[in-house]
Tab-separated table of C-alpha atoms in Angstrom:
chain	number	residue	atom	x	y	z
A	24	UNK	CA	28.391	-58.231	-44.165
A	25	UNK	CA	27.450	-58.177	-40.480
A	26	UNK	CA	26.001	-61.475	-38.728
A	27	UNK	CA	24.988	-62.140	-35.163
A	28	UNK	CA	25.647	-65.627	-34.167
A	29	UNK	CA	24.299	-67.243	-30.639
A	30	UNK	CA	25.932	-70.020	-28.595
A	31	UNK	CA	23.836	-72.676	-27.267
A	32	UNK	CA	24.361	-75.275	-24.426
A	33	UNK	CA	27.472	-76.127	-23.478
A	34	UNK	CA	28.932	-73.927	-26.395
A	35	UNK	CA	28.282	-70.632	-24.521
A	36	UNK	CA	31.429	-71.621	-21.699
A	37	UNK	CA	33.582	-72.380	-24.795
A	38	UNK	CA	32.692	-69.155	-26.117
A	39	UNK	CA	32.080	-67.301	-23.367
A	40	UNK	CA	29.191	-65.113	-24.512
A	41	UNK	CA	26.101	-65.855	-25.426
A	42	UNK	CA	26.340	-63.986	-28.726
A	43	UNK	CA	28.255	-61.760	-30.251
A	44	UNK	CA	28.364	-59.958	-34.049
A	45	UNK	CA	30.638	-61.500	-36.702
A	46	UNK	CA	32.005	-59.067	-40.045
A	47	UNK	CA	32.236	-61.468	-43.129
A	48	UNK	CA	32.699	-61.492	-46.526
A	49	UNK	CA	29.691	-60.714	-49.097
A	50	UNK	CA	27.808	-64.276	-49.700
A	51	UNK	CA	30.059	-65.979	-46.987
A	52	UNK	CA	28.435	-69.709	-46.193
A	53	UNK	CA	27.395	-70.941	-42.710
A	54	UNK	CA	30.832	-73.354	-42.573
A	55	UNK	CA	32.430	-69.771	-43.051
A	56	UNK	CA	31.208	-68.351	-40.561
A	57	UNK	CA	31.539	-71.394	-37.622
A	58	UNK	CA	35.332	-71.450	-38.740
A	59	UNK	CA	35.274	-67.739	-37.984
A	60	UNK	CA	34.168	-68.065	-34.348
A	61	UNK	CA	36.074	-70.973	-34.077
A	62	UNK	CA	38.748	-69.033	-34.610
A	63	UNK	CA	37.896	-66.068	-31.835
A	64	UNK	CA	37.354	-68.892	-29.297
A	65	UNK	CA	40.038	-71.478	-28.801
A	66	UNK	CA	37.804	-73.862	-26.228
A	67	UNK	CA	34.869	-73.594	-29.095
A	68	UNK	CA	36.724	-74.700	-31.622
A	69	UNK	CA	37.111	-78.416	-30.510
A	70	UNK	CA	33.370	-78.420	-29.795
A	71	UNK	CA	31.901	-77.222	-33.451
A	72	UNK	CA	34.802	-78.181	-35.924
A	73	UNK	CA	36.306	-81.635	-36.414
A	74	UNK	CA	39.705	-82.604	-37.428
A	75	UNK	CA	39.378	-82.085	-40.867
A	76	UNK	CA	37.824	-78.071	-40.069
A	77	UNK	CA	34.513	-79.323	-41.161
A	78	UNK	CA	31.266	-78.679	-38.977
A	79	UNK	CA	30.533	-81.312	-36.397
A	80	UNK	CA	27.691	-83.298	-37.910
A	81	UNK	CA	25.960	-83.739	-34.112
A	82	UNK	CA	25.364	-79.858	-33.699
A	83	UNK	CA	22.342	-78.285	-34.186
A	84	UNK	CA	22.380	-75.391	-36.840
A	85	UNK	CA	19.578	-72.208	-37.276
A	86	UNK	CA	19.984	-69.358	-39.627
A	87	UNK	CA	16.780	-66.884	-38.688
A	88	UNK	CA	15.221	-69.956	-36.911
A	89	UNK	CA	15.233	-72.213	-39.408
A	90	UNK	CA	17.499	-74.670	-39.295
A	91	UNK	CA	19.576	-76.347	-42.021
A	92	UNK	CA	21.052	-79.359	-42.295
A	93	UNK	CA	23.514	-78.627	-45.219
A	94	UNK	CA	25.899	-76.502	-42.672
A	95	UNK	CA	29.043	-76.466	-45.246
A	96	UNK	CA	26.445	-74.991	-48.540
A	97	UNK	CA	23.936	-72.640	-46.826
A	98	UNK	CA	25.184	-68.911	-47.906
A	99	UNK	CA	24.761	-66.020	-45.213
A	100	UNK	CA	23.076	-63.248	-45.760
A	101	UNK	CA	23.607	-59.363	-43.666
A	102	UNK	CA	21.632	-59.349	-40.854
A	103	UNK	CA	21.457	-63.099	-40.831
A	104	UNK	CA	21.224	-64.947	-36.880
A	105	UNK	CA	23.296	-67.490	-36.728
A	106	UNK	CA	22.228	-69.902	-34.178
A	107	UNK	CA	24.769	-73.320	-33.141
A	108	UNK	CA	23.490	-75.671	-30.668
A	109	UNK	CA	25.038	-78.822	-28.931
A	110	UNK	CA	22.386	-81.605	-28.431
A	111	UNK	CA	22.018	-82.150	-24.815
A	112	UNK	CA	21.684	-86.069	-23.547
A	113	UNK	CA	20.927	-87.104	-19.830
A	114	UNK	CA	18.486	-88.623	-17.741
């Protein structure tokens, strides 16, 4: 199945693009598909997976503009935008 996932904040550096199509597995989950760019992107990987390969529990996470809080359960569906944000803190 086909994806699009989008880079927010300071991800989009690390990634360098803003977006860009993924090609996964039939009923592949949102952890899945993070690992998968993490993977493309050396510099990203730090930033969305922990030590362990699990999603960072302080990003932001949208599939189709909803946003989910389960990251490691949500299944993927074709077509699917994935969206992964960084909160942003300043004054």
């Amino acid at each position: 199945m086909k994806i699009t996932i989008q880079y927010g904040g300071p991800l989009r550096p690390a990634a360098g693009v803003d977006e860009e199509g993924l090609d996964l597995e039939s009923g592949a989950s949102v952890a899945q598909a993070v690992a998968a760019a993490a993977g493309r992107h050396a510099k990203l990987r730090e930033l969305v997976l922990d030590s362990s390969g699990a999603i960072r529990p302080s990003l932001l996470v949208f599939v189709n503009d909803e946003q989910v809080r389960e990251h490691d359960q949500t299944p993927l569906s074709n077509g699917d935008e994935l969206t992964i944000m960084a909160p942003i803190s300043g004054g």
